[in-house]
Coordinates of C-alpha atoms in Angstrom, one line a residue:
M1 CA -12.8 19.0 -19.2
A2 CA -10.1 17.5 -21.4
T3 CA -7.7 14.9 -19.6
T4 CA -4.4 15.0 -19.8
D5 CA -4.0 11.8 -22.4
T6 CA -6.0 14.6 -25.3
L7 CA -3.3 17.2 -24.8
S8 CA 0.2 17.5 -26.2
T9 CA 3.3 17.6 -24.0
E10 CA 3.7 21.0 -25.0
Q11 CA 0.0 21.9 -24.0
V12 CA 0.4 20.1 -20.6
I13 CA 3.9 22.3 -19.3
S14 CA 2.2 25.4 -20.6
L15 CA -0.8 24.6 -18.0
A16 CA 1.3 23.5 -15.3
K17 CA 3.4 26.6 -15.7
K18 CA 0.5 28.9 -15.3
Y19 CA -1.5 27.1 -12.7
L20 CA 0.8 24.7 -10.5
T21 CA 3.5 26.2 -7.9
Q22 CA 6.7 25.9 -9.5
N23 CA 8.2 23.6 -6.4
Y24 CA 9.7 20.9 -8.7
T25 CA 12.3 20.4 -11.1
R26 CA 10.5 18.5 -13.9
Y27 CA 11.6 16.8 -17.0
P28 CA 10.0 18.0 -20.3
V29 CA 7.8 14.7 -20.5
C30 CA 4.5 14.2 -19.8
L31 CA 3.7 10.7 -18.8
V32 CA 0.2 9.1 -19.7
R33 CA 0.2 5.4 -19.3
G34 CA 2.4 2.8 -17.1
D35 CA 2.7 -1.1 -17.5
N36 CA 4.9 -2.8 -15.0
S37 CA 8.0 -1.1 -15.8
W38 CA 7.3 0.6 -18.9
V39 CA 5.4 4.0 -19.0
W40 CA 4.6 5.9 -22.2
D41 CA 4.7 9.7 -22.8
A42 CA 1.9 12.0 -24.6
E43 CA 3.7 11.4 -28.0
G44 CA 3.6 7.4 -27.6
N45 CA 7.1 7.2 -26.4
R46 CA 8.0 4.3 -24.3
Y47 CA 10.5 4.2 -21.1
L48 CA 12.2 1.8 -19.4
D49 CA 11.6 2.6 -15.8
F50 CA 14.3 2.4 -12.9
F51 CA 12.4 4.4 -10.3
P52 CA 8.9 3.8 -10.4
G53 CA 6.9 6.3 -8.8
W54 CA 10.3 7.2 -6.5
G55 CA 10.1 4.2 -5.0
C56 CA 6.2 3.7 -4.5
G57 CA 6.2 1.5 -7.8
L58 CA 7.3 -1.6 -5.9
L59 CA 4.9 -3.7 -8.1
G60 CA 5.7 -1.5 -11.2
H61 CA 2.8 0.8 -12.9
C62 CA -0.6 -0.8 -12.4
P63 CA 0.0 -4.3 -10.7
P64 CA -3.2 -6.4 -11.7
K65 CA -4.5 -7.3 -8.6
V66 CA -4.2 -3.7 -7.3
V67 CA -5.9 -2.2 -10.0
Q68 CA -8.7 -4.9 -9.5
A69 CA -8.8 -4.3 -6.0
V70 CA -9.1 -0.3 -6.4
Q71 CA -11.9 -0.9 -9.0
E72 CA -13.7 -2.9 -7.2
Q73 CA -13.6 -0.8 -3.9
V74 CA -14.0 2.6 -5.6
A75 CA -17.5 1.0 -6.6
T76 CA -18.2 0.0 -3.1
L77 CA -17.0 2.3 -0.6
I78 CA -14.7 4.6 -0.9
H79 CA -14.0 6.7 2.1
V80 CA -15.6 7.0 5.6
P81 CA -13.9 8.6 9.0
N82 CA -12.6 6.5 11.8
T83 CA -15.1 6.7 13.7
W84 CA -16.5 3.7 12.2
Y85 CA -14.8 0.2 11.3
T86 CA -14.0 -0.9 8.2
E87 CA -12.7 -4.5 7.2
P88 CA -10.0 -3.8 5.2
Q89 CA -8.3 -1.8 7.7
A90 CA -8.3 -4.0 10.1
L91 CA -7.2 -6.8 7.7
L92 CA -4.4 -4.6 6.8
G93 CA -3.5 -4.3 10.2
Q94 CA -3.4 -7.9 11.1
A95 CA -1.2 -8.5 8.0
L96 CA 1.4 -6.1 9.0
S97 CA 1.3 -7.2 12.4
E98 CA 2.0 -10.8 11.5
R99 CA 5.0 -9.7 9.5
S100 CA 6.6 -7.3 11.9
D101 CA 8.1 -9.6 14.1
F102 CA 6.9 -8.1 17.3
G103 CA 3.2 -8.1 17.5
A104 CA 2.6 -4.4 16.3
V105 CA -0.2 -2.4 16.5
C106 CA -0.9 0.1 13.3
F107 CA -1.7 3.5 12.5
F108 CA -2.6 4.6 9.2
C109 CA -2.0 7.8 7.2
N110 CA -1.5 9.1 4.0
S111 CA 2.2 9.7 3.3
G112 CA 5.7 9.1 4.6
T113 CA 6.1 12.5 6.3
E114 CA 2.8 11.9 8.3
A115 CA 4.1 8.6 9.4
N116 CA 7.0 10.0 10.9
E117 CA 5.2 13.2 12.3
A118 CA 2.9 10.6 13.9
A119 CA 6.1 8.6 15.2
I120 CA 7.6 11.7 16.9
K121 CA 4.4 12.5 18.5
L122 CA 4.0 9.2 19.7
A123 CA 7.9 9.0 20.8
R124 CA 7.3 12.3 23.2
L125 CA 3.7 10.8 24.4
N126 CA 6.1 7.9 25.7
G127 CA 8.5 10.0 26.8
K128 CA 6.5 12.9 28.7
P129 CA 5.9 11.0 31.7
K130 CA 9.6 11.2 32.4
G131 CA 10.1 14.4 31.2
R132 CA 11.8 13.7 27.7
Y133 CA 11.0 14.7 24.6
K134 CA 14.4 15.1 22.5
I135 CA 14.8 12.8 19.6
V136 CA 18.4 12.1 18.1
T137 CA 18.5 11.5 14.5
L138 CA 21.4 11.2 11.9
T139 CA 22.8 13.2 9.3
G140 CA 22.5 12.0 6.0
G141 CA 18.9 10.9 6.8
F142 CA 15.7 12.0 5.4
H143 CA 12.4 11.7 7.1
G144 CA 9.9 14.3 5.0
R145 CA 8.9 18.0 4.5
T146 CA 6.7 19.1 7.0
M147 CA 8.3 21.1 9.8
G148 CA 8.8 17.9 12.3
A149 CA 10.0 15.7 9.9
L150 CA 11.8 18.0 8.4
T151 CA 13.5 19.2 11.6
A152 CA 14.3 15.6 12.0
T153 CA 15.9 15.5 8.4
A154 CA 20.0 16.5 9.6
Q155 CA 20.7 18.1 6.5
P156 CA 20.7 21.5 6.7
K157 CA 20.2 22.4 2.8
Y158 CA 16.4 21.2 3.2
H159 CA 16.3 24.0 6.2
A160 CA 17.1 27.0 4.1
G161 CA 14.6 29.6 4.1
V162 CA 12.3 28.1 7.0
E163 CA 14.5 28.3 10.0
P164 CA 14.3 28.5 12.8
M165 CA 13.5 24.6 13.0
L166 CA 11.8 22.7 15.6
P167 CA 13.8 22.4 19.2
G168 CA 14.0 19.2 20.7
F169 CA 16.4 17.4 18.3
N170 CA 20.1 16.7 18.1
Y171 CA 22.2 15.2 15.5
A172 CA 24.9 12.5 15.0
P173 CA 26.7 10.8 12.3
F174 CA 25.2 7.7 10.6
G175 CA 27.0 4.6 12.0
D176 CA 29.0 6.1 14.6
L177 CA 27.6 4.4 17.8
A178 CA 29.8 6.7 20.4
A179 CA 28.6 10.1 18.5
I180 CA 25.1 8.8 18.9
E181 CA 25.6 8.2 22.9
K182 CA 27.0 11.6 23.2
A183 CA 23.9 13.5 21.9
I184 CA 22.1 11.6 24.2
D185 CA 21.0 13.4 27.6
G186 CA 18.4 13.1 30.2
E187 CA 15.6 14.6 28.1
T188 CA 15.9 12.4 25.0
C189 CA 13.4 9.7 24.4
A190 CA 14.1 8.5 21.0
V191 CA 16.7 7.7 18.7
M192 CA 15.1 7.6 14.8
L193 CA 16.9 7.0 11.4
E194 CA 16.7 5.0 8.2
P195 CA 18.2 1.6 8.5
I196 CA 19.5 2.1 4.9
Q197 CA 19.8 5.8 3.7
G198 CA 17.9 6.1 0.5
E199 CA 18.0 9.8 -0.5
G200 CA 21.1 10.1 1.3
G201 CA 22.9 7.6 -1.4
I202 CA 21.9 3.8 -0.6
N203 CA 24.2 4.2 2.7
L204 CA 24.2 1.1 4.2
P205 CA 24.7 0.6 7.9
P206 CA 28.5 -0.4 9.0
S207 CA 28.4 -4.2 10.5
G208 CA 27.2 -4.4 13.9
F209 CA 25.6 -0.7 14.0
L210 CA 22.3 -1.5 14.5
E211 CA 22.6 -4.2 16.8
G212 CA 24.6 -2.1 18.7
L213 CA 21.9 0.7 18.6
R214 CA 19.6 -1.3 19.5
A215 CA 21.2 -2.0 22.7
L216 CA 22.4 1.5 23.4
C217 CA 18.2 2.5 23.1
D218 CA 17.8 -0.4 25.9
K219 CA 21.0 1.0 28.1
H220 CA 19.3 4.4 28.1
G221 CA 15.9 3.6 27.8
L222 CA 15.0 4.9 24.8
L223 CA 12.9 4.1 21.7
L224 CA 14.2 3.1 18.8
I225 CA 12.4 4.2 15.9
L226 CA 13.2 3.3 12.4
D227 CA 12.0 5.1 9.1
E228 CA 11.0 2.3 6.7
V229 CA 9.5 4.8 4.2
Q230 CA 11.7 3.8 1.4
T231 CA 13.0 0.3 2.8
G232 CA 10.0 -1.4 3.7
M233 CA 7.4 -3.8 2.3
G234 CA 10.1 -6.0 1.0
R235 CA 12.2 -3.6 -1.2
T236 CA 15.4 -5.1 0.6
G237 CA 14.4 -9.0 0.2
K238 CA 12.9 -8.8 3.7
W239 CA 9.4 -7.2 4.2
F240 CA 11.1 -5.0 6.6
A241 CA 15.1 -4.0 6.6
Y242 CA 15.3 -4.3 10.1
Q243 CA 14.9 -8.5 10.0
H244 CA 18.0 -8.6 8.2
W245 CA 19.8 -7.8 11.1
G246 CA 17.5 -9.6 14.0
I247 CA 16.6 -6.5 15.8
K248 CA 13.1 -5.3 16.9
P249 CA 12.7 -1.5 16.6
D250 CA 9.7 0.0 19.0
I251 CA 8.1 2.0 15.9
V252 CA 8.3 1.4 12.5
T253 CA 7.0 4.1 9.8
L254 CA 6.1 2.9 6.4
A255 CA 4.4 4.6 3.2
K256 CA 5.6 4.8 -0.6
A257 CA 5.4 1.0 -1.7
L258 CA 2.6 0.1 1.2
A259 CA -0.6 0.0 -1.1
G260 CA 1.3 -0.2 -4.5
G261 CA 1.1 3.1 -5.6
V262 CA -1.8 4.5 -4.1
A263 CA -0.9 7.0 -1.5
M264 CA -0.8 5.6 1.9
G265 CA 1.7 6.0 5.0
G266 CA 1.4 3.9 8.4
L267 CA 3.2 3.3 11.5
M268 CA 3.8 0.2 13.3
A269 CA 4.5 0.5 17.0
K270 CA 4.9 -2.5 19.9
P271 CA 1.6 -2.8 21.8
E272 CA 3.0 -0.9 25.0
V273 CA 4.5 1.6 22.9
G274 CA 1.3 2.2 20.9
D275 CA -1.2 2.3 23.4
K276 CA -0.4 5.9 23.9
L277 CA -2.2 6.5 21.2
K278 CA -5.5 7.3 23.1
P279 CA -8.7 9.1 21.6
G280 CA -8.1 12.7 20.9
T281 CA -4.4 12.2 20.6
H282 CA -3.6 12.0 16.8
A283 CA -5.9 11.3 13.9
A284 CA -5.7 11.4 10.1
T285 CA -9.2 11.8 8.0
F286 CA -7.9 9.7 5.5
G287 CA -6.0 7.4 7.2
G288 CA -6.4 3.6 6.2
N289 CA -9.5 4.1 4.1
P290 CA -11.2 1.6 2.5
L291 CA -9.4 2.2 -1.1
A292 CA -5.7 2.6 -0.1
A293 CA -6.5 -0.5 2.5
R294 CA -7.6 -2.7 -0.2
A295 CA -4.5 -1.7 -2.3
A296 CA -2.1 -2.2 0.5
L297 CA -3.9 -5.9 1.1
A298 CA -3.5 -6.8 -2.6
T299 CA -0.1 -5.5 -2.7
I300 CA 0.9 -7.6 0.3
E301 CA -0.8 -10.7 -1.7
T302 CA 1.0 -10.4 -4.8
I303 CA 4.4 -10.1 -2.8
D304 CA 3.5 -13.4 -0.9
A305 CA 2.1 -14.9 -4.3
D306 CA 4.5 -14.4 -6.6
N307 CA 7.7 -14.8 -3.9
L308 CA 8.7 -11.3 -4.6
L309 CA 11.1 -11.3 -1.6
D310 CA 13.2 -13.7 -3.1
R311 CA 12.9 -12.1 -6.3
A312 CA 14.2 -8.8 -4.8
T313 CA 17.2 -10.4 -3.5
Q314 CA 17.8 -11.7 -7.1
I315 CA 17.5 -8.8 -8.8
G316 CA 19.9 -7.0 -6.1
E317 CA 22.6 -9.8 -6.8
K318 CA 22.1 -9.3 -10.7
F319 CA 22.3 -5.5 -10.3
L320 CA 25.8 -5.9 -8.3
A321 CA 27.2 -8.2 -10.7
R322 CA 26.5 -5.8 -13.7
F323 CA 27.6 -2.8 -11.6
T324 CA 30.9 -4.3 -10.3
A325 CA 32.0 -5.3 -13.7
L326 CA 31.2 -2.2 -14.9
K327 CA 33.2 -0.5 -12.1
E328 CA 36.2 -2.5 -13.4
K329 CA 36.2 -0.8 -16.8
C330 CA 34.6 2.3 -15.8
P331 CA 36.9 4.8 -13.7
L332 CA 34.2 7.2 -13.0
I333 CA 32.4 4.4 -10.8
T334 CA 33.9 4.6 -7.1
D335 CA 31.1 2.6 -5.3
V336 CA 28.6 0.3 -5.5
R337 CA 26.0 0.0 -2.7
V338 CA 22.8 -2.6 -3.0
K339 CA 20.5 -3.8 -0.4
G340 CA 17.7 -6.0 -2.7
T341 CA 16.2 -3.4 -4.8
M342 CA 17.9 -0.4 -3.4
I343 CA 21.0 0.4 -5.7
G344 CA 23.5 3.2 -5.5
V345 CA 26.3 3.6 -7.7
E346 CA 28.7 6.6 -6.3
L347 CA 30.4 8.3 -9.2
A348 CA 33.7 10.6 -9.3
V349 CA 31.6 13.0 -11.2
E350 CA 28.1 14.8 -10.9
G351 CA 25.3 12.2 -12.4
A352 CA 23.1 14.5 -13.8
P353 CA 24.5 14.6 -17.0
I354 CA 24.0 10.7 -17.1
V355 CA 20.5 10.9 -16.0
E356 CA 19.8 13.1 -19.1
A357 CA 21.4 10.5 -21.2
C358 CA 19.6 7.8 -20.3
L359 CA 16.4 9.9 -20.8
K360 CA 17.5 10.4 -24.3
H361 CA 17.6 7.0 -24.8
G362 CA 14.5 5.8 -23.1
L363 CA 15.7 5.0 -19.5
L364 CA 14.4 6.5 -16.2
I365 CA 16.8 6.9 -13.2
N366 CA 17.7 9.2 -10.4
C367 CA 20.7 11.1 -9.0
T368 CA 20.8 11.9 -5.2
H369 CA 23.3 13.8 -3.9
Q370 CA 24.9 15.1 -7.0
T371 CA 27.1 12.1 -7.4
V372 CA 24.7 9.0 -7.0
L373 CA 22.8 7.4 -9.0
R374 CA 19.8 5.5 -7.5
L375 CA 18.0 3.1 -8.8
L376 CA 14.5 1.7 -6.9
P377 CA 13.4 -1.2 -9.4
A378 CA 10.1 -3.0 -9.4
L379 CA 10.2 -6.3 -7.7
T380 CA 8.5 -7.4 -11.0
I381 CA 11.5 -6.2 -13.5
S382 CA 12.6 -8.9 -15.8
D383 CA 16.2 -10.1 -16.2
E384 CA 16.1 -8.7 -19.8
Q385 CA 15.2 -5.3 -18.6
I386 CA 17.6 -5.2 -15.9
D387 CA 20.2 -5.8 -18.7
D388 CA 18.9 -3.3 -21.1
G389 CA 18.8 -0.7 -18.4
C390 CA 22.1 -1.3 -17.3
D391 CA 23.4 -1.4 -20.8
I392 CA 22.1 2.1 -21.2
I393 CA 23.9 3.2 -18.4
G394 CA 27.0 1.7 -19.0
E395 CA 27.3 3.4 -22.5
A396 CA 26.5 6.8 -20.7
L397 CA 29.2 6.4 -18.6
L398 CA 31.8 5.0 -20.7
A399 CA 31.1 7.9 -23.4
M400 CA 31.8 10.7 -20.4
K401 CA 35.1 11.8 -20.0
P402 CA 36.6 11.8 -16.6

């Protein structure tokens, strides 16, 4: 059977349209190779990637230590079920726990939505003895596509066609402590949110909000669940975004960048919370498999060895300076929001034409919520690449008429 790099883009698109479900909006580009912040298509065209792997490419494409770890592991032991112990999984649990600030215990799965399903289930297991099962989530958040995580996603546009949603979820506005407290009742067991809303448009929490939310959860005896699928693993300049605000959540979910581009999800919990996951209560067949765990360990090793937490902060400062300067001469930009390598540029117009214009000039970016250009560059990106990409975005914006 031929591999994709022997086919033209046109041939691949024809096969995909015939044999794949059509649930993705795809650009007419077939990518065949990646190296750090560069990718190449089937015709040999090169693109600068400011959105590698939809946030999974924290270290860029094919990071060397991850590649080496995967190559070694795939020739040694790919997968065994969790009825057996494996060294990579145990070491990964230790590495995450030591970086969590609260002595976390870990559960591993394969994706962000699985991690959030596990968090929902764990919250209910903790609340069951007191008759508590409801969870408050926040508008503008995004937690996944499976039914529990989808119900937790307080955005009706994602619910269309699959209603009724699951019972037991109440919604409140992001950043509004009074509204969140109003949504809490005697059957509530947890509050669940992204500390920085990613898909929602890189929405940063108001000053004092997360600290106040921790206090609010303590007041009502609730678990605080932080979805760090997008913000975690150094993306914001800290191992986990909650560390910027000095709080300690009860449950944290991870995925995307966790294993350097290899599919993996996970959950960290305080020991007294995580101990409710007993044999038979939850499982994931591929969760924490040796291949993914080795990739995750190599990811952590790379972040440490190359001082990439500091680099994330530097990258964010450079993007902020570039887009703040551009905002002064481009009336289409209404706001710039940055935390490490999470960058959102709010526009007064729809952003899709800008994404298309950038693609034509060899730059890959994303638009979310119609008007927010979202960038999640690799922590390994160079200053020169940042400048080149920002130049392309600036030219596209300045060429567009208000």
